GROMACS .gro file of C-alpha atoms in nm:
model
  413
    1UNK     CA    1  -0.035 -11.187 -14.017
    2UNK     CA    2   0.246 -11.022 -13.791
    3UNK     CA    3   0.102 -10.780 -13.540
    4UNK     CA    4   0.206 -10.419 -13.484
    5UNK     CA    5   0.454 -10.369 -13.221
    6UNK     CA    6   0.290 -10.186 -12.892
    7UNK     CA    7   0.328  -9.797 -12.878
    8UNK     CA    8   0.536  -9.695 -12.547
    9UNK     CA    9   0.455  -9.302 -12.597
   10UNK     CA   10   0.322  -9.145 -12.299
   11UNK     CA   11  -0.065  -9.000 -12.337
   12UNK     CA   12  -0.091  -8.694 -12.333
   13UNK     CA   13   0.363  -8.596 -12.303
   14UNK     CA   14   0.409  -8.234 -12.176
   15UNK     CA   15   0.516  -8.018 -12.474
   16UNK     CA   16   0.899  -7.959 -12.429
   17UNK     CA   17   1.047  -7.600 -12.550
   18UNK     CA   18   1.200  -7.564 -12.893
   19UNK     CA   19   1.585  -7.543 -12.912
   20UNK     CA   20   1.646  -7.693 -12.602
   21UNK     CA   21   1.889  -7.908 -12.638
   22UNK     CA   22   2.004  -7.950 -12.263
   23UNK     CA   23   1.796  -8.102 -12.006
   24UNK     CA   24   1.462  -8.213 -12.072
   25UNK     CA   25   1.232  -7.918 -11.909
   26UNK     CA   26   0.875  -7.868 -11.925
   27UNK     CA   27   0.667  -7.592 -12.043
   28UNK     CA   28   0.513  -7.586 -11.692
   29UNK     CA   29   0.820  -7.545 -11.554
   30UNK     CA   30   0.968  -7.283 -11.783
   31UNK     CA   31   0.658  -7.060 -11.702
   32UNK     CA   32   0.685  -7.070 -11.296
   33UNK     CA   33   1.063  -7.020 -11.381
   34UNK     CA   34   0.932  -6.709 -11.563
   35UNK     CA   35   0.714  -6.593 -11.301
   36UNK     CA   36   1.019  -6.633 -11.049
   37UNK     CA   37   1.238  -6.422 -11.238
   38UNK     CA   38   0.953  -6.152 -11.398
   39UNK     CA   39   0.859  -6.120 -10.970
   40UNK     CA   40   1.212  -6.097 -10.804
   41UNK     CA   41   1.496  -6.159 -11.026
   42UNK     CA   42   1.452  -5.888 -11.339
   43UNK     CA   43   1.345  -5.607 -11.119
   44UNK     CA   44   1.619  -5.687 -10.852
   45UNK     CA   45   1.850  -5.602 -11.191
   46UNK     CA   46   1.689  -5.340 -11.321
   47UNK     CA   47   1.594  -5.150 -11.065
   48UNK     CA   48   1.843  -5.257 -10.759
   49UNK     CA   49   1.594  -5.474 -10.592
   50UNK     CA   50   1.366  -5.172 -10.504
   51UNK     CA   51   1.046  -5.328 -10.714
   52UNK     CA   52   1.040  -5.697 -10.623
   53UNK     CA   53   1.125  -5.532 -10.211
   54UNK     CA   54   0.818  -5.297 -10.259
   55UNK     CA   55   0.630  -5.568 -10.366
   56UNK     CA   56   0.671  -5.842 -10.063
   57UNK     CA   57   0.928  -5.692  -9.821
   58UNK     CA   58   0.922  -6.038  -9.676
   59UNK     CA   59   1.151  -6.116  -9.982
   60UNK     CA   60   1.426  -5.899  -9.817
   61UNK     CA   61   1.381  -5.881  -9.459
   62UNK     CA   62   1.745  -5.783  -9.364
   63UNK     CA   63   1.736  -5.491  -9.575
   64UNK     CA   64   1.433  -5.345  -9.431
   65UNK     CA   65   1.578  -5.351  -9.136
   66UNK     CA   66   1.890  -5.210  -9.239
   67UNK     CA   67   1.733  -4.948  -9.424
   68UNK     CA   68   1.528  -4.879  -9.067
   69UNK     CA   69   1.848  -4.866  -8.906
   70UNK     CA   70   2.013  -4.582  -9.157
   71UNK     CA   71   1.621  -4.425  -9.149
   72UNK     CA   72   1.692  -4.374  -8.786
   73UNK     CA   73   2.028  -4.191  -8.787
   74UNK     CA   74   1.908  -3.911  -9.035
   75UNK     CA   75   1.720  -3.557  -8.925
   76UNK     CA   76   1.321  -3.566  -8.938
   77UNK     CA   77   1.380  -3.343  -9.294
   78UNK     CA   78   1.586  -3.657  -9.424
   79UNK     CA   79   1.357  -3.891  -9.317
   80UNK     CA   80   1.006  -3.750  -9.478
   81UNK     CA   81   1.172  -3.732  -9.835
   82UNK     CA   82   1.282  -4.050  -9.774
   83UNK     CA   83   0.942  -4.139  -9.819
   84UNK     CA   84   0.892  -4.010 -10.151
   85UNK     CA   85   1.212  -4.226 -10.304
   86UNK     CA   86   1.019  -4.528 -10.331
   87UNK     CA   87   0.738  -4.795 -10.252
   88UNK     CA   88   0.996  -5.019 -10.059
   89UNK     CA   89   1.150  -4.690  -9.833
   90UNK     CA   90   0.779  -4.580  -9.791
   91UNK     CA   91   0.637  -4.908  -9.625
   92UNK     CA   92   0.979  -4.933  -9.427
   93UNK     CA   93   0.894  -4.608  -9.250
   94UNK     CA   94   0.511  -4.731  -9.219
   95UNK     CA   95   0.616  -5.034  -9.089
   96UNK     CA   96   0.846  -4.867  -8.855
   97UNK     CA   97   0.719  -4.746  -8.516
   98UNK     CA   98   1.021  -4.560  -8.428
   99UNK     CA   99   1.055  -4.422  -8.794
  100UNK     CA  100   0.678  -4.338  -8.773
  101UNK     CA  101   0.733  -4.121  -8.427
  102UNK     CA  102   1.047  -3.961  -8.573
  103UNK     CA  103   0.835  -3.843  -8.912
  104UNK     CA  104   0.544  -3.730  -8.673
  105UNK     CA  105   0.715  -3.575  -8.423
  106UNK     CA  106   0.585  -3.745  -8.157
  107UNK     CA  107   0.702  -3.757  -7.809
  108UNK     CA  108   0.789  -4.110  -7.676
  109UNK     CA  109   1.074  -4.166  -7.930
  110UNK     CA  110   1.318  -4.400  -7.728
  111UNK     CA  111   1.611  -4.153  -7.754
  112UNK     CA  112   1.844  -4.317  -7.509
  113UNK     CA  113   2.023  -4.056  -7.325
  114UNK     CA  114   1.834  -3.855  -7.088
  115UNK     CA  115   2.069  -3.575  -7.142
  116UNK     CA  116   2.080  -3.538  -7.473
  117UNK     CA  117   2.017  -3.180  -7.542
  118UNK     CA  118   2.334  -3.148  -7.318
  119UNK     CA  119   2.708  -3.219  -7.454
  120UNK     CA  120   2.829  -3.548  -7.333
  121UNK     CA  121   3.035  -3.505  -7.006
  122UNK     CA  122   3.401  -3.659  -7.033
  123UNK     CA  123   3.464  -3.922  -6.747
  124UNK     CA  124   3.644  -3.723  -6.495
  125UNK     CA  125   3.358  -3.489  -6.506
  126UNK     CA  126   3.116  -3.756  -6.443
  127UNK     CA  127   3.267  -3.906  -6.173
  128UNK     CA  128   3.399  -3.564  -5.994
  129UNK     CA  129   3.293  -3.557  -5.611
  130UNK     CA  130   3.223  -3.253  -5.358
  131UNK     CA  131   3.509  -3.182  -5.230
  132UNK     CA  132   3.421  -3.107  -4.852
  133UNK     CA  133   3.143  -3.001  -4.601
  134UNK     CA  134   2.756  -3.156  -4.586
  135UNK     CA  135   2.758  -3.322  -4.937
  136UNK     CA  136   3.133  -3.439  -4.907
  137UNK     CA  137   3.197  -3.763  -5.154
  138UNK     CA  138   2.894  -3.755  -5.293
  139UNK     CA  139   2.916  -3.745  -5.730
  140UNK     CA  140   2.850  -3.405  -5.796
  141UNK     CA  141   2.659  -3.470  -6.153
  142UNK     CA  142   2.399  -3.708  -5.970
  143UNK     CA  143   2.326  -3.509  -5.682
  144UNK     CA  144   2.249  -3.174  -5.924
  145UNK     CA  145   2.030  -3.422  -6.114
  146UNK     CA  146   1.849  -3.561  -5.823
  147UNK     CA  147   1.808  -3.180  -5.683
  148UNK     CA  148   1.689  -3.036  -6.000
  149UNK     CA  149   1.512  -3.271  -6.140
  150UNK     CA  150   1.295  -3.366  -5.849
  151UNK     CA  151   1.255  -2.979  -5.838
  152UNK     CA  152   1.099  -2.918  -6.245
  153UNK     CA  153   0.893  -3.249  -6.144
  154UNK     CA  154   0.722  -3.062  -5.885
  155UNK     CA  155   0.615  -2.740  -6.089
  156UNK     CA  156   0.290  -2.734  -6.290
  157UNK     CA  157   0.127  -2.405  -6.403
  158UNK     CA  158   0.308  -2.246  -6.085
  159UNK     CA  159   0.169  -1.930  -5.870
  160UNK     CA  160   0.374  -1.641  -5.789
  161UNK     CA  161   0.324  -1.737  -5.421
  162UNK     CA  162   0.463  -2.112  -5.532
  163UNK     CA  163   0.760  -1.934  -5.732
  164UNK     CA  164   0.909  -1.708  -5.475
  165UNK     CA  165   0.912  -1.993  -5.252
  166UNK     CA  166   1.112  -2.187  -5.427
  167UNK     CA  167   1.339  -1.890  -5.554
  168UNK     CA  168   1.423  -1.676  -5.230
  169UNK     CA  169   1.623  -1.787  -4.956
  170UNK     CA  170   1.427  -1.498  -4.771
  171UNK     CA  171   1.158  -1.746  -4.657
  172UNK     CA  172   1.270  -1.974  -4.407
  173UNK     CA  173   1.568  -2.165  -4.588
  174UNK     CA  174   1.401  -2.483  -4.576
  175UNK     CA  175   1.594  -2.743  -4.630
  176UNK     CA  176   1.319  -2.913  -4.854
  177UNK     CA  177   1.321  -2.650  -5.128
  178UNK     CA  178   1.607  -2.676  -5.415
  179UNK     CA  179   1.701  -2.326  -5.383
  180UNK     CA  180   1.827  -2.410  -5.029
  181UNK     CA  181   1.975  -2.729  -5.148
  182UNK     CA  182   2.147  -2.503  -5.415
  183UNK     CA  183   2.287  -2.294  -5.188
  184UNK     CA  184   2.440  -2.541  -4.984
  185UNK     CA  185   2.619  -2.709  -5.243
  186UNK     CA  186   2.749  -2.427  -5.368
  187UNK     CA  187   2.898  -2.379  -4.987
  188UNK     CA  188   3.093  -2.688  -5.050
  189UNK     CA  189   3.289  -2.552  -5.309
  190UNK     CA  190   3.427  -2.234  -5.126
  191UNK     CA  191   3.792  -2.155  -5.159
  192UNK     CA  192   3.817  -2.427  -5.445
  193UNK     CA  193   3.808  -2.226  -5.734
  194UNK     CA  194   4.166  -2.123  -5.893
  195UNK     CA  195   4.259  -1.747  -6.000
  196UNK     CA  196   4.185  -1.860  -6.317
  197UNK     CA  197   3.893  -2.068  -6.274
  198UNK     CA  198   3.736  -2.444  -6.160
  199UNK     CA  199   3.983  -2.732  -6.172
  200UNK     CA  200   3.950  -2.887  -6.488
  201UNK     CA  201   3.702  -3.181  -6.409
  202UNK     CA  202   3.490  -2.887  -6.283
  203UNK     CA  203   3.462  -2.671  -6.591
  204UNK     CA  204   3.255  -2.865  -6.741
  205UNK     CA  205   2.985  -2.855  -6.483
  206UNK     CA  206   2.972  -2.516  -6.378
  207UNK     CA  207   2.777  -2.236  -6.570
  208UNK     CA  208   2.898  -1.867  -6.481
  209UNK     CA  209   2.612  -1.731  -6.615
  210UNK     CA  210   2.379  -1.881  -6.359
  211UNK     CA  211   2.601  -2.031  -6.122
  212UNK     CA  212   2.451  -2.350  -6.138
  213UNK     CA  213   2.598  -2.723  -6.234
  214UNK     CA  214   2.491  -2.819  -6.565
  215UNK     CA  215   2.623  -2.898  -6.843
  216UNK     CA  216   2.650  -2.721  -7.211
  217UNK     CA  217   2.328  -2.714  -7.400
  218UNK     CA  218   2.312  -2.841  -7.758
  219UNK     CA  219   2.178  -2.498  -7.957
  220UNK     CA  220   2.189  -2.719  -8.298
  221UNK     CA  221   1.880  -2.942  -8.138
  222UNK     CA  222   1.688  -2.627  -8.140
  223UNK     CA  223   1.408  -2.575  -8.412
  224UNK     CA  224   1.594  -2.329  -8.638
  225UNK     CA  225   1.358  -2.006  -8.576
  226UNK     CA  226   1.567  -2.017  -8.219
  227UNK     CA  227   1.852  -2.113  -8.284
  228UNK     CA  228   1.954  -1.704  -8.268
  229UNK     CA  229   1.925  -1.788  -7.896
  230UNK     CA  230   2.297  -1.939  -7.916
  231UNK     CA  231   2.433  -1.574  -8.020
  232UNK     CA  232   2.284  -1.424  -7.689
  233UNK     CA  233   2.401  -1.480  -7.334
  234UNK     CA  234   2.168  -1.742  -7.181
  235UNK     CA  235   2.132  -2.084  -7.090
  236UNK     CA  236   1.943  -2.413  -7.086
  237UNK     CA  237   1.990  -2.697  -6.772
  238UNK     CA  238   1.724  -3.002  -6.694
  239UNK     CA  239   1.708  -3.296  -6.851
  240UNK     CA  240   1.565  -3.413  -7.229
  241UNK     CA  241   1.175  -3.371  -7.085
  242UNK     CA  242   1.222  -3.069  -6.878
  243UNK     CA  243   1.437  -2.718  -6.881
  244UNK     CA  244   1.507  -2.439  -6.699
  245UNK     CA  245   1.592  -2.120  -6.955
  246UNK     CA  246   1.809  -1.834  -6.821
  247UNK     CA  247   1.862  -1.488  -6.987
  248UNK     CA  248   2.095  -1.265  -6.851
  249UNK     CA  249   2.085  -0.940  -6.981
  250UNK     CA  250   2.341  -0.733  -6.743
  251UNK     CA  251   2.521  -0.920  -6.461
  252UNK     CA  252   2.528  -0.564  -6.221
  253UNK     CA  253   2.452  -0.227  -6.188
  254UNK     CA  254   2.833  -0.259  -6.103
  255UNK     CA  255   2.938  -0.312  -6.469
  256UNK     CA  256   3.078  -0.051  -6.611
  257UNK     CA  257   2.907   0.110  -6.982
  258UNK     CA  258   3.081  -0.087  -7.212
  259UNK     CA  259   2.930  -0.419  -7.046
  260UNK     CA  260   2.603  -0.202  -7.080
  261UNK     CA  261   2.633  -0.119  -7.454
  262UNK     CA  262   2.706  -0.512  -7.538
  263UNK     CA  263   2.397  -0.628  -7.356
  264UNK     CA  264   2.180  -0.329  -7.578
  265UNK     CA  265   2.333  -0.517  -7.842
  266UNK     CA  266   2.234  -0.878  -7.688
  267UNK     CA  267   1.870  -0.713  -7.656
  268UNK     CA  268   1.824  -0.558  -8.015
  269UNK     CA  269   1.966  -0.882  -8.118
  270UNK     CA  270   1.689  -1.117  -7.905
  271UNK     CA  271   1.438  -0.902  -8.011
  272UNK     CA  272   1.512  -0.936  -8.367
  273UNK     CA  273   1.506  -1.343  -8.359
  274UNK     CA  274   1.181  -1.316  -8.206
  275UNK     CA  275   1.029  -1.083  -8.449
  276UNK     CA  276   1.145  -1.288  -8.744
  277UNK     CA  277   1.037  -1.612  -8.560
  278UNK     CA  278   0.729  -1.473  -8.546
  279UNK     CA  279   0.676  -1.373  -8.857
  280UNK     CA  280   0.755  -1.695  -8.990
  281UNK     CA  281   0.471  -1.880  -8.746
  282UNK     CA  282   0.211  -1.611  -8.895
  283UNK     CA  283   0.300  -1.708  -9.247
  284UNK     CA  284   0.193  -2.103  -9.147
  285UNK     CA  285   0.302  -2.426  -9.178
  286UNK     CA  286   0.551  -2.414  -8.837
  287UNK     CA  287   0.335  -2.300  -8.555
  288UNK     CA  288   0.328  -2.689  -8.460
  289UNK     CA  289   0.651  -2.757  -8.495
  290UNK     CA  290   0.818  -2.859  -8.191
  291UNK     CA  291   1.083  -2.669  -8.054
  292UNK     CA  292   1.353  -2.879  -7.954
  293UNK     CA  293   1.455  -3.231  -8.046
  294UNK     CA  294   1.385  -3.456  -7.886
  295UNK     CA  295   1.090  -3.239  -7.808
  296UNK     CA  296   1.088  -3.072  -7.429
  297UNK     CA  297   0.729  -3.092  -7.237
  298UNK     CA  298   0.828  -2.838  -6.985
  299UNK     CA  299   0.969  -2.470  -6.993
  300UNK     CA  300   1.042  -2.310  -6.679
  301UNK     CA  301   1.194  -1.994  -6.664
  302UNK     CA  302   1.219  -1.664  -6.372
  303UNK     CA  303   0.816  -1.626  -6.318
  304UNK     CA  304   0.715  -1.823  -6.587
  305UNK     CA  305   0.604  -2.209  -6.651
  306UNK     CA  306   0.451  -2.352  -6.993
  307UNK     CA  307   0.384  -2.771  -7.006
  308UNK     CA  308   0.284  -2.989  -7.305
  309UNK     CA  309   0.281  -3.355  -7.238
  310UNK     CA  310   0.248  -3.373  -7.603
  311UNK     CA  311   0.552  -3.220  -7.679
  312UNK     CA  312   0.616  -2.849  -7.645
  313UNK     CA  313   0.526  -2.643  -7.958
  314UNK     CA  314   0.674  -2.368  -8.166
  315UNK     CA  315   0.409  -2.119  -8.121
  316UNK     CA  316   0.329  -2.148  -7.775
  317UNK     CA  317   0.713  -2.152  -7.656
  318UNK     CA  318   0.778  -1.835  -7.882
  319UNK     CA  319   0.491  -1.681  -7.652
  320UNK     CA  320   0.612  -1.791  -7.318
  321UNK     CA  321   0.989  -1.619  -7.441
  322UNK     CA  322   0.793  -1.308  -7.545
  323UNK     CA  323   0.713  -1.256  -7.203
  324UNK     CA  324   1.011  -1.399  -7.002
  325UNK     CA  325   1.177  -1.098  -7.253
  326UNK     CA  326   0.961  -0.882  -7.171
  327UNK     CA  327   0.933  -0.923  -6.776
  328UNK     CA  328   1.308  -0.895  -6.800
  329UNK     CA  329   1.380  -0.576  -6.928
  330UNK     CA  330   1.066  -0.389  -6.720
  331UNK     CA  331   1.278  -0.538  -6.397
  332UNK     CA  332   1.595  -0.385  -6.513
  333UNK     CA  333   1.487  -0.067  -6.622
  334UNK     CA  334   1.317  -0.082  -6.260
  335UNK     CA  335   1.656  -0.182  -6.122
  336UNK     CA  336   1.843   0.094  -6.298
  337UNK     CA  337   1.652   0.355  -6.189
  338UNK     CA  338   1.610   0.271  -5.828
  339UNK     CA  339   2.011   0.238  -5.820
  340UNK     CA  340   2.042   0.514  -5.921
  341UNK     CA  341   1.709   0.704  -5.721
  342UNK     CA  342   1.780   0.482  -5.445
  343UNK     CA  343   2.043   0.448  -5.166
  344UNK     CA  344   2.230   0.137  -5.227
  345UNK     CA  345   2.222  -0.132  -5.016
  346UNK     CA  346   2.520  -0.234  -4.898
  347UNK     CA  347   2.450  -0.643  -4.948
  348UNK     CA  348   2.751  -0.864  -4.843
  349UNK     CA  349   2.799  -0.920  -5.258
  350UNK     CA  350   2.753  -0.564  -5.326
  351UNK     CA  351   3.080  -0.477  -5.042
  352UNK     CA  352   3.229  -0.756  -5.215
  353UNK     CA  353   3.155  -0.646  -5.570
  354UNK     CA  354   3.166  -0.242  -5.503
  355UNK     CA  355   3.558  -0.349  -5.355
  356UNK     CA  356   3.682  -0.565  -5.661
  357UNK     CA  357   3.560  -0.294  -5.942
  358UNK     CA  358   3.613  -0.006  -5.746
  359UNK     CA  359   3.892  -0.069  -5.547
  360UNK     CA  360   3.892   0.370  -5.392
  361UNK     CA  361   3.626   0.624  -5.314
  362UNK     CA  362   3.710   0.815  -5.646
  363UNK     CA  363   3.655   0.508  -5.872
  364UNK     CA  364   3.286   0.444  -5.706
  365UNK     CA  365   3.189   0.837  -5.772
  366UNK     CA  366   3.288   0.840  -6.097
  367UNK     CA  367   3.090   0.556  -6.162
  368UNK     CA  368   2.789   0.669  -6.010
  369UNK     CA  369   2.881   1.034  -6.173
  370UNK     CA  370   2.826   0.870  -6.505
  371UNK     CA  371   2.562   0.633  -6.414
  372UNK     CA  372   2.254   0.853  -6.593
  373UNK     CA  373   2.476   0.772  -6.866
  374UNK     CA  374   2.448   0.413  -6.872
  375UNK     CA  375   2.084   0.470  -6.772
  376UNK     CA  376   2.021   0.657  -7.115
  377UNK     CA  377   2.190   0.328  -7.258
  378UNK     CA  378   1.967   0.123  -7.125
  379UNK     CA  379   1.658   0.332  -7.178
  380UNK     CA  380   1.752   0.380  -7.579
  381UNK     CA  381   1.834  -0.001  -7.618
  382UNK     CA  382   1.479  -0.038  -7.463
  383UNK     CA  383   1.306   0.198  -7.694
  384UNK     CA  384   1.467   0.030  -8.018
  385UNK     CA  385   1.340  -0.318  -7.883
  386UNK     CA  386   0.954  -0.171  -7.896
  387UNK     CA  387   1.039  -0.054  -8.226
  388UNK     CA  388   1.125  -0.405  -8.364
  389UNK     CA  389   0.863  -0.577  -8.207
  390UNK     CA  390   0.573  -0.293  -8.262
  391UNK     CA  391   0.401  -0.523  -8.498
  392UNK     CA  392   0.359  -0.810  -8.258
  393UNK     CA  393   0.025  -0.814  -8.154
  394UNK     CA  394   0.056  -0.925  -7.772
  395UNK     CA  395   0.422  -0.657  -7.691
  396UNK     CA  396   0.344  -0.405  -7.503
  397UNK     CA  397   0.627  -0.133  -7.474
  398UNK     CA  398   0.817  -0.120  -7.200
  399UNK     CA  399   0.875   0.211  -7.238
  400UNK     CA  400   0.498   0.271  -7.193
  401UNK     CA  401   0.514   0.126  -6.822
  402UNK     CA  402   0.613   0.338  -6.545
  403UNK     CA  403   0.909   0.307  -6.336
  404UNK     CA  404   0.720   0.117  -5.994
  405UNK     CA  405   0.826  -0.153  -5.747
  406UNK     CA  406   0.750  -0.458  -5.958
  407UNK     CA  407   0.691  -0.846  -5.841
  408UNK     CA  408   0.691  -1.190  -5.976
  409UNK     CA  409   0.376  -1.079  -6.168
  410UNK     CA  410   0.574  -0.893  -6.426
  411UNK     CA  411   0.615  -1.197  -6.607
  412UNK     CA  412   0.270  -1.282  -6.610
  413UNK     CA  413   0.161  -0.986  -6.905
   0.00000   0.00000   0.00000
């Protein structure tokens, strides 16, 4: 009796799929092939990679960091709805410290450029020397910096006493105090400006406004309820962290009415921008907004100071300019009317000024003929300015103060 030949099947084979006809492939291999392509591969198609990323950004870890890197060029607007796009854009911003300061506001953000409120300088402004006397050779742009910034460093929460110190060359022109360093610099520059202005590698530098070396500030990096401040003449110099804000509402007493009845202008002007900006804080949702970006932690202005380590806010910055505005035009209605009450005093500038805009004895009385004129310009531009800002709780009216001998504590209302 033959015997049956021995079975070589395999206990137990793996079930292989039907219709294959290629190479042999297991079930168990077809389903972690499945898994591989339901986890990575079919969302990658169908959604551009955005589901499978969400799920384990390790997947993709050069496009998070791309995405970081475009994340970090846009505004702070750009960036929050960013968030709301998808998972994947969501946990690159949360995984993102710079991202996360950027979407918070917070201070700290590594900007880069420690001027960059400022416009960029070109090179032969940066490397422009004094031309003569004490600072002779020295770069002109590092030596303001070093002055002025040394200067806002020292000021916290300052006392009139403090201020006029540092102001007034009245004192005892120390040498220590920036004002004096100011003055001497500008010394080194006599008989080097042109008819028609600086040299060329000097323009850039030099602010007429407040005769100081800085460069032009960067309105667009203000928080938009300000940005009315770039229609008005004033100014901004410091550095990213701290700033000195200048308003100048009439150069002179000098000026003739027409400069006059463009600064009333400049005035109603201010004082609408701050009645709209803050109106819009009342309504909510922007009282903590910072002010500038990057965000400022210092605000110095005339006879004022305001300092947020934090970051300078909205709300308390609109304050501080309600009263640098204020202290401003209570010392030029003061001014007005004791130039006009008062004898004049015959300054070295005022000589110097009096000869250049009225070059004969007819020209100066018929300017100081018409100066109750001007006055009543001044006085009506004042009046309209308490009638736009009526409804803000802390303006007083100017109008409402009498004409007096005022000091640094004007600003201080």
């Amino acid at each position: 009796m033959s015997q049956a030949a021995p079975s070589f099947q395999t206990p137990n084979p793996e079930p292989t799929i039907p219709g294959w006809t290629g190479n042999s492939i297991t079930q168990k291999q077809c389903d972690t092939r499945k898994q591989v392509f339901n986890k990575e591969i079919y969302p990658f198609n169908k959604f551009g990679g955005i589901a499978s990323m969400a799920a384990d950004m390790t997947s993709f870890p050069n496009v998070a960091e791309i995405v970081e890197l475009i994340l970090l060029c846009l505004d702070h607007e750009t960036v929050v709805r960013a968030t709301g796009v998808c998972k994947f854009w969501k946990n690159c911003v949360a995984g993102s410290k710079p991202l996360m300061q950027k979407i918070y506001k917070l201070p700290g953000t590594i900007y880069g450029d420690e001027n960059l409120p400022f416009k960029e300088l070109t090179k032969a402004a940066r490397d422009a020397t004094v031309p003569q006397f004490e600072y002779q050779g020295r770069n002109i742009w590092n030596l303001v910096r070093d002055i002025e910034d040394t200067f806002l460093d020292s000021i916290h929460d300052v006392s009139t006493e403090e201020l006029e110190k540092c102001s007034s060359l009245d004192q005892d022109n120390d040498e220590e105090t920036a004002s004096y360093k100011f003055y001497k610099l500008r010394a080194c520059f006599m008989g080097i400006r042109y008819p028609n202005g600086w040299p060329a590698e000097l323009q850039e530098l030099h602010c007429d406004l407040c005769d100081q070396w800085h460069t032009d500030f960067k309105y667009e990096n203000l928080h938009p309820l300000f940005r009315f401040l770039g229609d008005v003449t004033c100014c901004f110099r410091g550095n990213s962290k701290h700033l000195v804000f200048a308003i100048s509402i009439v150069s002179t007493q000098l000026a003739p009415a027409s400069c006059w009845e463009h600064s009333r202008e400049e005035a109603l002007h201010f004082a609408k921008g701050l009645a709209t900006a803050y109106k819009a804080v009342q309504a909510g949702g922007t009282a903590k907004d910072f002010w500038l970006s990057p965000p400022a932690t210092k605000l110095v202005t005339s006879g004022c100071c305001i300092e947020d380590n934090t970051g300078l806010k909205l709300e308390a910055v609109l304050f501080f300019i309600f009263r640098m505005f204020r202290g401003h035009l209570l010392l030029w209605r003061n001014h007005c009317h004791e130039f006009e009450t008062k004898e004049v005093q015959r300054s070295r500038r005022t000589v110097r000024d009096t000869a250049a805009a009225f070059p004969t004895t007819k020209d100066w009385d018929n300017h100081m003929a018409n100066y109750s004129t001007i006055r009543c310009i001044w006085e009506t531009a004042v009046g309209e300015v308490d009638e736009i800002l009526i409804d803000v709780p802390y303006w007083k009216p100017v109008l409402a103060e009498e004409n007096k001998e005022l000091t640094w504590d004007v600003y201080q209302v």
